[in-house]
XYZ file of C-alpha atoms in Angstrom:
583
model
C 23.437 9.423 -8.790
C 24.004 10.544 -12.501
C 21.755 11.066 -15.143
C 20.526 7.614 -16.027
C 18.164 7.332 -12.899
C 16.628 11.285 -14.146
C 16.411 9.812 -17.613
C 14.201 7.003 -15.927
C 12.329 9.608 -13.094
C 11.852 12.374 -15.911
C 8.607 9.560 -17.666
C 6.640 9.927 -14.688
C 4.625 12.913 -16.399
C 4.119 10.719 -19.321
C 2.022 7.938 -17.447
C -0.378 10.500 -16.213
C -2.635 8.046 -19.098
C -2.215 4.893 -17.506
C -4.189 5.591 -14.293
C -6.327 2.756 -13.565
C -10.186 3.241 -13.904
C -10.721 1.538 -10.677
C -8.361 3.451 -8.607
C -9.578 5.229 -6.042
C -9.550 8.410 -8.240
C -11.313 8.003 -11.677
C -8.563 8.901 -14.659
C -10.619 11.904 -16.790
C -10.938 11.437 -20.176
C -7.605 13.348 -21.717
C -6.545 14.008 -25.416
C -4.379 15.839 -27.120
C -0.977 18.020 -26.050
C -0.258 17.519 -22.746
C 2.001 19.808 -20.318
C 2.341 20.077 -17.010
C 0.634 23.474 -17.668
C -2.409 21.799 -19.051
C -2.505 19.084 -16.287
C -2.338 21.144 -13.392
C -4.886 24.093 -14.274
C -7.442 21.950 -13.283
C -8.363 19.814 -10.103
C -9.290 16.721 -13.311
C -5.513 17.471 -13.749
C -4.267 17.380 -10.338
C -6.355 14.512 -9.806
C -5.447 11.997 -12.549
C -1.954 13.019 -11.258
C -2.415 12.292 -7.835
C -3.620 8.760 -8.458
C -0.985 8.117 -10.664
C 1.134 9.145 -7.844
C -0.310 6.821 -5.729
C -0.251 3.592 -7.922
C 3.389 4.323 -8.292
C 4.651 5.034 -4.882
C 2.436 2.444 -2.828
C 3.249 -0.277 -5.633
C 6.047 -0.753 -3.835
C 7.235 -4.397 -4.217
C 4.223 -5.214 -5.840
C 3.610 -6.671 -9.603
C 2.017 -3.885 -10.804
C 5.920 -2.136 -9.881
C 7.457 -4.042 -11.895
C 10.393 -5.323 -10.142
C 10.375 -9.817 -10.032
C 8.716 -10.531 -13.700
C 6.429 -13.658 -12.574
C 5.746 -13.941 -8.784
C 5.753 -12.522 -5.413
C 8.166 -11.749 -2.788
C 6.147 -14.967 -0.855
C 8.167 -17.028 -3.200
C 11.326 -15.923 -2.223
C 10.483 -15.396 1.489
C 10.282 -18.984 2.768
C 6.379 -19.013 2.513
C 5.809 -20.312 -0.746
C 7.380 -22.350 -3.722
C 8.805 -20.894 -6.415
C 6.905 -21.834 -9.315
C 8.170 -23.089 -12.273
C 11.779 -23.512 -12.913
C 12.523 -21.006 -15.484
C 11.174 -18.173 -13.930
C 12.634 -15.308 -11.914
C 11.888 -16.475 -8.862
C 14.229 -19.605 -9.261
C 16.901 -17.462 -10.479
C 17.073 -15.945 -7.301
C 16.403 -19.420 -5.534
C 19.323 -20.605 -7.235
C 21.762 -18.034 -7.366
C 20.634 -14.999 -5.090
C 20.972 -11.326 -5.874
C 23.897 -9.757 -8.111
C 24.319 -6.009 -8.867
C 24.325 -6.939 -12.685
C 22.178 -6.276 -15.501
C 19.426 -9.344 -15.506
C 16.571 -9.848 -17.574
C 15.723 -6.347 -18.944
C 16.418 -4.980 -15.610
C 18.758 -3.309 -14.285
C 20.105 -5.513 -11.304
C 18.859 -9.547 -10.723
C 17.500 -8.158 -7.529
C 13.622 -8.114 -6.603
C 13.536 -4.637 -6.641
C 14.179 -2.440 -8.918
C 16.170 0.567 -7.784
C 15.217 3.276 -10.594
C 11.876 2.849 -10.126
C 12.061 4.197 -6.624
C 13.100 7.383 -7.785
C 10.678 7.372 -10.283
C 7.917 6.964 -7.995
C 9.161 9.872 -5.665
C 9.397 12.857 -8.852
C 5.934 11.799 -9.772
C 5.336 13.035 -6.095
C 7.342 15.886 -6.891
C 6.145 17.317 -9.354
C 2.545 17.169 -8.317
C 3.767 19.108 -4.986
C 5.824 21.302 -6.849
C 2.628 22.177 -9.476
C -0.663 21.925 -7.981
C -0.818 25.726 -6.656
C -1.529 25.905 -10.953
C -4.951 24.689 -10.459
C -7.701 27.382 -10.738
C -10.710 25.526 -9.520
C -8.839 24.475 -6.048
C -8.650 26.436 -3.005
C -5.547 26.670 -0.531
C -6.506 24.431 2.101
C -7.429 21.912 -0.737
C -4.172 22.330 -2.247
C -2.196 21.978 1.264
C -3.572 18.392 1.412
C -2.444 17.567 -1.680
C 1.400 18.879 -1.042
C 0.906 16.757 2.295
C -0.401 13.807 0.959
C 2.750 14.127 -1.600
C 5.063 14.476 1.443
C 3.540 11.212 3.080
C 3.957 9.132 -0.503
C 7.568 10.005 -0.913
C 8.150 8.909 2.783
C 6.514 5.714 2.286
C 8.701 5.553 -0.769
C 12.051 6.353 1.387
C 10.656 3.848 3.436
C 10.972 0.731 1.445
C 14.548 1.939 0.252
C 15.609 2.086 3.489
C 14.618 -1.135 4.560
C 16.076 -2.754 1.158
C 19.444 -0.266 0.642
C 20.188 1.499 4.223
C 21.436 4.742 3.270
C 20.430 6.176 -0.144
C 20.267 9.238 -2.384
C 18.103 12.109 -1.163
C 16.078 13.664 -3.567
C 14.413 16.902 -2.592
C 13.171 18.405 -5.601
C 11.497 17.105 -9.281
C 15.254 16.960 -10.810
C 15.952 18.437 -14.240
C 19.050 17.686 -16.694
C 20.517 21.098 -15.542
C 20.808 20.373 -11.504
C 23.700 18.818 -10.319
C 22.757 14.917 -10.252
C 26.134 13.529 -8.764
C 24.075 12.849 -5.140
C 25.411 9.950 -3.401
C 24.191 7.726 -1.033
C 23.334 9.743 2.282
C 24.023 8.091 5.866
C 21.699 5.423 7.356
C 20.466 7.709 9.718
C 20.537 11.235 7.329
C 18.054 9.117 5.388
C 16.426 7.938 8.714
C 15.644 11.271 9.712
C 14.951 12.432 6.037
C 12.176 9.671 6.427
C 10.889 11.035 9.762
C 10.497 14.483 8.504
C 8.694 14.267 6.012
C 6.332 12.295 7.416
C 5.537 14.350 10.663
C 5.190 17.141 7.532
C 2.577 15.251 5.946
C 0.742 14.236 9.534
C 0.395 18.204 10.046
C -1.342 18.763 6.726
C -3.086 15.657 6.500
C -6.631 15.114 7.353
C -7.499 12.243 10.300
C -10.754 11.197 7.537
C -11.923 11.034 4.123
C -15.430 10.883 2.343
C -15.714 7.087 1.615
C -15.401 8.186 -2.232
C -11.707 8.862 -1.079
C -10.778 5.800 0.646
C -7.375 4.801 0.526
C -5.772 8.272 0.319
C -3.192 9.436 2.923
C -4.387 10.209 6.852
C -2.945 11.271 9.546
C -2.781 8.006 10.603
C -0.601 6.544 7.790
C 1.588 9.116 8.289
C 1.989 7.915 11.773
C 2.527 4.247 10.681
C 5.438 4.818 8.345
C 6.706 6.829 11.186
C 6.728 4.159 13.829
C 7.807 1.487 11.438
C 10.678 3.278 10.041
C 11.659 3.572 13.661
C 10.884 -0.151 14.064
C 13.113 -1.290 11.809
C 16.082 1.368 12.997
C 15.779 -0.381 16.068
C 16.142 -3.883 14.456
C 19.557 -5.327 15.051
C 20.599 -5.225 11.324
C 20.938 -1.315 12.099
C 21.252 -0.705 15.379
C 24.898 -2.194 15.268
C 28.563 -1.339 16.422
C 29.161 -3.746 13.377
C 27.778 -3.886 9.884
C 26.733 -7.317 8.796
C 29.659 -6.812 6.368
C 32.677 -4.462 6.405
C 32.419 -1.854 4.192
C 34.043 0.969 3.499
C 31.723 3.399 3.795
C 29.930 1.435 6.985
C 27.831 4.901 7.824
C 24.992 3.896 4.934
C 24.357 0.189 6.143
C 24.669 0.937 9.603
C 24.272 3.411 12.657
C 28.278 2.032 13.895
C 26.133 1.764 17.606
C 24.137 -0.246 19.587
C 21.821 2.349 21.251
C 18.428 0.982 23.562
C 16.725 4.427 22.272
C 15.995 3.337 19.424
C 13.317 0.696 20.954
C 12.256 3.486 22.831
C 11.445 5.694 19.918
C 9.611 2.959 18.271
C 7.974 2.310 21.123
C 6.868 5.942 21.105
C 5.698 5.752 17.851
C 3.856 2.746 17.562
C 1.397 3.725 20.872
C 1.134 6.757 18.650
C -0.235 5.292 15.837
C -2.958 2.951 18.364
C -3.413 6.162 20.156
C -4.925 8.053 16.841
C -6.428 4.548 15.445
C -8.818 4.716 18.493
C -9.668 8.119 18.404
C -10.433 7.981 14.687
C -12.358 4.438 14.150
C -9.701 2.178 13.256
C -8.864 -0.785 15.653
C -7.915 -4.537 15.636
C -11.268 -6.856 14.672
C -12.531 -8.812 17.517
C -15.581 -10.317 17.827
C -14.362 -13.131 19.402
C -15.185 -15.285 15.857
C -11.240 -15.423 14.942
C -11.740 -17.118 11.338
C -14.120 -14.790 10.333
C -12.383 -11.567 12.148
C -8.901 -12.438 10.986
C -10.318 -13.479 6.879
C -12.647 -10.307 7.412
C -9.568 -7.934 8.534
C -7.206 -9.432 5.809
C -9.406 -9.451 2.606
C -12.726 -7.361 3.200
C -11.917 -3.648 1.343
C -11.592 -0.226 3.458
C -11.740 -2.626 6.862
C -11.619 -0.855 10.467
C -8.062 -2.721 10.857
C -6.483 -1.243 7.713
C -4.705 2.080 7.806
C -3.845 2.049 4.204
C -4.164 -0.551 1.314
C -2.816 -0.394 -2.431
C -6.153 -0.310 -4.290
C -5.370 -1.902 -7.824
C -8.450 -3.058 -8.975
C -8.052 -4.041 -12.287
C -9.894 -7.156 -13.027
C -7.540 -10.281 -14.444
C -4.730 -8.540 -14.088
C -1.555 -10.598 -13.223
C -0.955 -9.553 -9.764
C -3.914 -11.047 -8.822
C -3.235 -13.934 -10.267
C 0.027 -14.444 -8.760
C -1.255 -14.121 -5.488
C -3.998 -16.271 -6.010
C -3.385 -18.488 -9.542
C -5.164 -21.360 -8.611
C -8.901 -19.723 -8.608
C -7.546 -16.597 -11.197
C -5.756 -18.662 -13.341
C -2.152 -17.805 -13.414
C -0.170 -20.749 -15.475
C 2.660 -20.383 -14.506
C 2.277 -20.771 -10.373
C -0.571 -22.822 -10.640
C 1.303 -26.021 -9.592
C 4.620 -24.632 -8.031
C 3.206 -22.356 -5.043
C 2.531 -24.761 -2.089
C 3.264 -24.350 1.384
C 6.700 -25.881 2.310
C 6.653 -27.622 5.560
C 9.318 -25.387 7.324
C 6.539 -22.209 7.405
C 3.734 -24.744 8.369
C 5.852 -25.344 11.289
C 5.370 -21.934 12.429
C 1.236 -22.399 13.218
C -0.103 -23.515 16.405
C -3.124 -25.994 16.785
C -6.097 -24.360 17.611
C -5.441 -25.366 21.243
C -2.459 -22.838 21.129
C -0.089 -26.497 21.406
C 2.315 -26.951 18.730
C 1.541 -29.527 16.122
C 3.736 -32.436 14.867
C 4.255 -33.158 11.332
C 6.439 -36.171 10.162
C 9.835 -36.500 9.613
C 11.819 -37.034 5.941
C 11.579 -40.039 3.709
C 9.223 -42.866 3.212
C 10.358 -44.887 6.485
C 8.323 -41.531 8.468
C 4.673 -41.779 6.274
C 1.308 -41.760 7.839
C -1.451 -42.183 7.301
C -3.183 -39.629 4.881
C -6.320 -39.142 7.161
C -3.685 -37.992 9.873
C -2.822 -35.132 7.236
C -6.758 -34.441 7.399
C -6.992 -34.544 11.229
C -3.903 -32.376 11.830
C -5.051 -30.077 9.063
C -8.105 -29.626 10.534
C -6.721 -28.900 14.403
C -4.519 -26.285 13.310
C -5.561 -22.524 14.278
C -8.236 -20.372 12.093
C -5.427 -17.991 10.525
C -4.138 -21.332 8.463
C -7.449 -22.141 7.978
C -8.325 -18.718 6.580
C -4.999 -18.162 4.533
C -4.658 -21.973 2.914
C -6.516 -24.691 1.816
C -5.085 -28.371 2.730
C -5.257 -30.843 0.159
C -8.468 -32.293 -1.169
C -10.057 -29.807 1.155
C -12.633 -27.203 0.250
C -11.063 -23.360 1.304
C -12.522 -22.400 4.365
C -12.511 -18.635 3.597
C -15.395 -19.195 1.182
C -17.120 -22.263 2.804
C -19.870 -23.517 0.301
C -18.811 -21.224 -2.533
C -18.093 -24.342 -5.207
C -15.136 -21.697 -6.632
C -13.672 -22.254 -3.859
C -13.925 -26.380 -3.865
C -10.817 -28.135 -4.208
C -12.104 -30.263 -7.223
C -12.159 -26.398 -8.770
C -8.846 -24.700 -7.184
C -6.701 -27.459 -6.372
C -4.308 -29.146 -8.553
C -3.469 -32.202 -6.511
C -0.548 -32.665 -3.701
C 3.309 -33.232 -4.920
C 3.507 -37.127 -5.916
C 6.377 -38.276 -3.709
C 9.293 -39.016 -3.213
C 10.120 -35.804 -4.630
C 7.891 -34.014 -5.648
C 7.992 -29.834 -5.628
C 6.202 -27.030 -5.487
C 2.611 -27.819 -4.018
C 3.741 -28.177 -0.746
C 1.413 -28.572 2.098
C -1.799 -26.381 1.360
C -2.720 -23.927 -1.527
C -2.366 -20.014 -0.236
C -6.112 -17.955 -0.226
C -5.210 -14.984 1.532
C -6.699 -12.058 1.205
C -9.990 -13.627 -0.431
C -12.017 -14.534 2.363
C -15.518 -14.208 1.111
C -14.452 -12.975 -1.909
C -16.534 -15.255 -4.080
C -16.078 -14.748 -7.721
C -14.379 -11.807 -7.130
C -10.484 -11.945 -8.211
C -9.264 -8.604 -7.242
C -8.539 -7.627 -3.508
C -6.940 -4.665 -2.095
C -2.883 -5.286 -0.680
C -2.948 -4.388 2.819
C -0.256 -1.761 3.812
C -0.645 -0.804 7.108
C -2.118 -2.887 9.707
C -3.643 -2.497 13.035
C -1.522 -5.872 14.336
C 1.806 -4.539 12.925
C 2.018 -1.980 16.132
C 0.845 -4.364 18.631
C 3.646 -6.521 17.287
C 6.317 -3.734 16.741
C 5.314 -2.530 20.548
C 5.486 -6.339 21.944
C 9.149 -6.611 20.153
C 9.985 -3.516 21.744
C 9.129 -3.500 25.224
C 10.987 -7.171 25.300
C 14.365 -5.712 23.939
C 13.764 -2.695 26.603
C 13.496 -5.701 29.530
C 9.611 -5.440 29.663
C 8.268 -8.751 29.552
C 4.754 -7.904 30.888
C 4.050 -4.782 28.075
C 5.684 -7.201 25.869
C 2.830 -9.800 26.299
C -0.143 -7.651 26.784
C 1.434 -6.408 23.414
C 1.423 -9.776 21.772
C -1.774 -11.472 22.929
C -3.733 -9.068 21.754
C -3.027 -10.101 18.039
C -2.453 -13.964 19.157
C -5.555 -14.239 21.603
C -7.601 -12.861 18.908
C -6.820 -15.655 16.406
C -8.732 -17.619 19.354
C -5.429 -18.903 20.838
C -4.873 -18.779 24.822
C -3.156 -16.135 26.476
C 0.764 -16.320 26.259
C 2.511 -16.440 29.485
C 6.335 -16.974 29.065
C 8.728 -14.376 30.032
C 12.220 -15.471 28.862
C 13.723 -12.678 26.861
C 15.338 -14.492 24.226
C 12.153 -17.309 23.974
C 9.860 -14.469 24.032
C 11.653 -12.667 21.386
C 11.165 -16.001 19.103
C 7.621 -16.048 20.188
C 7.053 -12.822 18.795
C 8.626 -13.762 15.954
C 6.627 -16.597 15.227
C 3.483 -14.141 15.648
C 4.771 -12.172 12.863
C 5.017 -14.762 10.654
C 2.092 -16.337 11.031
C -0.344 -12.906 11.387
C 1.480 -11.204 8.390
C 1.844 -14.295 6.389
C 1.974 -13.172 2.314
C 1.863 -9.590 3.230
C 5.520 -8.764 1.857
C 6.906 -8.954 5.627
C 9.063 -12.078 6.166
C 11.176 -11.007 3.383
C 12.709 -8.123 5.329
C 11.786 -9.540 8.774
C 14.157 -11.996 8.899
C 16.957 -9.917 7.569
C 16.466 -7.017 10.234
C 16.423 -9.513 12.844
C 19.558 -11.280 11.562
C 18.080 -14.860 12.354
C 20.475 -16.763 13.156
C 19.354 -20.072 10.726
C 18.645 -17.311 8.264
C 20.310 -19.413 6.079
C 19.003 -22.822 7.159
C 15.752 -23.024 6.376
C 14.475 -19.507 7.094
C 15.324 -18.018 3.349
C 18.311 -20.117 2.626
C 19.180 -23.497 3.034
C 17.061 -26.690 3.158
C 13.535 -26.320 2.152
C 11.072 -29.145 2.210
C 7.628 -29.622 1.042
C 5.207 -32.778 2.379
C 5.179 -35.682 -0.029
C 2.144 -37.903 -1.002
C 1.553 -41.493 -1.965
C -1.329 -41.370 -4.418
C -2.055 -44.572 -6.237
C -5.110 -43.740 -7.830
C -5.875 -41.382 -10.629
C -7.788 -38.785 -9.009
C -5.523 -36.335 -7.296
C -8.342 -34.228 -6.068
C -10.002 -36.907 -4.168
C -8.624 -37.735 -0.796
C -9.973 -41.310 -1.582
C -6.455 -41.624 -4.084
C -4.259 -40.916 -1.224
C -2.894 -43.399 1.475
C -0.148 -41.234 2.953
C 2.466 -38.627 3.235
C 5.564 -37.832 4.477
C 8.090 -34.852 4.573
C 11.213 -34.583 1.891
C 14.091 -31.812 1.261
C 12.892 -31.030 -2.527
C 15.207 -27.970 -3.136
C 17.771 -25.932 -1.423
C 17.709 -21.844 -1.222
C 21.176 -19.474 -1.685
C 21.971 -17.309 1.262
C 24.655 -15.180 1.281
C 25.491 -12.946 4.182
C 25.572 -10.125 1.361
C 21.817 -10.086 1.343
C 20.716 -8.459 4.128
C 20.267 -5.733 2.043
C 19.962 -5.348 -2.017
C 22.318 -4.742 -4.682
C 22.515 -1.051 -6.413
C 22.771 -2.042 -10.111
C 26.291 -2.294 -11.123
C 25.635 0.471 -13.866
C 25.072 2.964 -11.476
C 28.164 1.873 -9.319
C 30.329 2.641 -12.714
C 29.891 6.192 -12.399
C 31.576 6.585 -9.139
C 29.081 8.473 -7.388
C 27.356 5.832 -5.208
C 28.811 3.121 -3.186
C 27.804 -0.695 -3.594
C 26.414 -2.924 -0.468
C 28.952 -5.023 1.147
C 29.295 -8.279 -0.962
C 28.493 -7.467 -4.117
């Protein structure tokens, strides 16, 4: 790793004045020189460092990073359209990922690598500089260098899921050190993961003061823990084979199958549910699933969150991505719908599967069968979309949330694209007027699921289920009973996609559980959005509509080579770091 990633790392000083006002740490009022003497004499200093610490590590695949120009991962992940044609979304619809230069970036890839490290020596040099600070004492400054220790292992994290094996930074790198690191081993960087973050869980607190929400706990420590271990277990990894031959196999796989792996994550994840019951934190269950699941998913500093990215800055394009209908984002606005083959993946309220009509016009009913079978699928949909010329049930009587105000009208058929089956409204249940919400992280659900996909691959069907109804029985859906290993491992899977639906999951999901139709439908392949027959000249109105029917409107790349991302090609040049398989 040469010196073009330090050129990039060595700015993160120099955003110290772009910490957000709403952050969970106010930015103080700076002007003038500033050093990192200056900065870090104070606790202001240490502060307005710390948060900016935070925005950049926990940004991580996230607008405000600044890795896909106009979208979300949702787009690319099977659970949404992809907007309008030109943007980068349908480049990478159309054509995948390539290590080259795309777009002022530095790979076309949905993440950007350099940022990563970027991210990690604004970590460092707040650990490496906040014993400066005259007005903090030792035990104060001990959190700090652990809640540094947990952001860079978060950080690790994500590169590890996207890359496998990957440089291992240690230290806030200057010009003089030896930069020429290359890529460590998928498990070196495993365990690089690991320690850190049992470093930061022993200097961590277990609470904050509610004017700290959203820093590090002992808990989130735990959570990248157990789902670093998660996805080590995942058969992408824990392989005698890479998905690819490469020839340096050690950074894109462990080169063994080895059941201890599910055991560790097992471990891990009871860890994590262990601590979130001693310490307040649990799955919401009142037994009122639209309002516990819309509550647990959107409602800020929630008993079921562990950690959130807390970006509140009002208007600000992330929001509107995720939401452009209601916050006005132009360019999603019409191209985000549902396509059919994620609908597939909800059950009817009744915990049945529902049937939705084939391809082409010779398959249309009725438009009020769309309503009825809208309206019998289970609360979660009903929370996270809003069928057309329906009002959003996640803010029921709020006329924002009408769909005379937030919808745009179903795709005209016969081929129509991009508005797919229902409008996404995660994350803004009860929300109101309010177009900001805070990105869950960490979930209470995600270790019920990771210990339910764990105890099936270790042959233990019955933890498996108790595992997994807890997070399907409390979207009001009866008990799950099957205990087939291989249909119990798609069950699961289907409860991941629906629970963590346009949390940045899927996207990685799929790859680390090398689907098999991964590229038929899943990412790649076919993908095909319900069509509408509407005569009259108010879209809005289901009066205009007589029926619909289901159509292939586009079809996805897939290549094997992206199971994991590209390192951009510049950084390959050098001949320090080796390349993913493929590209």
């Amino acid at each position: 790793m040469k010196r073009s990633i330090i050129t990039m790392m060595a700015a993160g000083l120099l955003f110290l004045a772009t910490a957000c006002q709403k952050e969970f740490l106010q930015k103080p009022d700076t002007t003038g020189t500033t050093t990192v003497e200056t900065v870090f004499s104070t606790r202001v200093g240490v502060e307005s460092a710390l948060a900016n610490a935070y925005r950049s590590s926990l940004g991580q695949g996230l607008w405000p990073d600044g890795s896909i120009n106009n979208g979300t991962l949702p787009g690319i992940s099977g659970e949404a359209s992809y907007g309008e044609s030109w943007m980068s979304l349908s480049i990478f619809i159309n054509s995948g990922f390539t290590p080259a230069g795309w777009d002022s970036r530095p790979a076309q890839s949905p993440d950007n690598f350099f940022t990563n490290f970027s991210a990690i020596r604004k970590c460092f040099i707040v650990l490496e500089n906040v014993d400066e600070a005259v007005d903090m004492d030792n035990a104060a400054k001990a959190i700090v260098k652990a809640e540094m220790k947990g952001l860079i292992a978060y950080r690790y994290l994500g590169l590890f899921i996207r890359y496998g094996g990957v440089p291992l930074v240690t230290k806030a790198l200057e010009s003089t050190d030896d930069l020429n690191i290359p890529r460590a081993s998928l498990q070196s960087t495993l365990d690089h993961i690991l320690s850190l973050a049992n470093e930061a869980y022993t200097g961590l607190p277990d609470s904050w003061e509610s004017k700290y929400a959203g820093r590090l706990t002992r808990g989130a420590a735990l959570a990248i823990k157990a789902r670093a271990l998660t996805f080590a277990a995942r058969p992408l990894f824990n392989s005698a084979e890479p998905y690819l031959a490469s020839p340096a196999d050690s950074v894109i796989s462990f080169k063994s199958y080895n059941a201890q792996r599910w055991v560790d994550a097992i471990q891990a994840n009871e860890a994590v549910l262990t601590w979130a019951g001693q310490f307040g934190y649990a799955m919401i269950d009142t037994d009122n699933p639209l309002d516990d699941y819309g509550t647990a998913t959107s409602l800020p500093n929630n008993a079921e969150v562990l950690l959130a990215f807390k970006y509140n800055v009002p208007g600000d394009k992330f929001f509107r991505f995720y939401n452009p209908a209601v916050n006005g984002e132009r360019y999603l606005i019409d191209n985000y719908g549902l396509p059919t083959n994620f609908l597939e993946n909800y059950y009817k309220a009744d915990g049945t599967d529902q049937q939705w009509p084939g391809a082409g016009e010779s398959n249309a009913r009725p438009f009020s069968d769309y309503l009825a079978r809208m309206n019998q699928l289970e609360p979660r949909f009903l929370a996270d979309n809003m069928p057309h010329t329906m009002d959003a049930r996640n803010n029921a009587g709020d006329n924002t949330w009408t769909y005379r105000v937030a919808g745009k009208g179903g795709n005209k058929g016969p081929s129509g694209r991009g508005r797919g089956a229902a409008v996404a409204t995660k994350f803004y249940y009860k929300a109101g007027t309010r177009n900001w919400f805070e990105f869950p992280l960490f979930r209470i659900p995600e270790f019920y699921l990771s210990l339910a996909e764990a105890y099936n691959e270790t042959d233990n069907p019955g933890a498996a289920l108790q595992n997994l109804n807890k997070v399907h029985e409390r979207a009001g859906l009866p008990a799950l009973a099957g205990t087939d290993k291989q249909a119990l491992r798609k069950t699961i899977q289907r409860e991941w996609a629906i629970e963590f639906f346009y949390e940045n999951r899927r996207f990685f999901d799929v790859r680390h559980w090398k689907l098999e139709n991964i590229g038929n439908g899943v990412l790649g392949g076919p993908v095909r959005e319900l069509q509408f027959t509407i005569p009259g000249s108010d879209n809005l109105s289901a009066s205009s509509y007589t029926n619909y029917y289901d159509q292939v409107v586009y079809t996805a790349y897939w290549d094997p080579k992206m199971f994991l991302l590209p390192i951009p090609q510049a950084e390959i040049d050098k001949g320090i770091l080796v390349q993913n398989p493929g590209y």
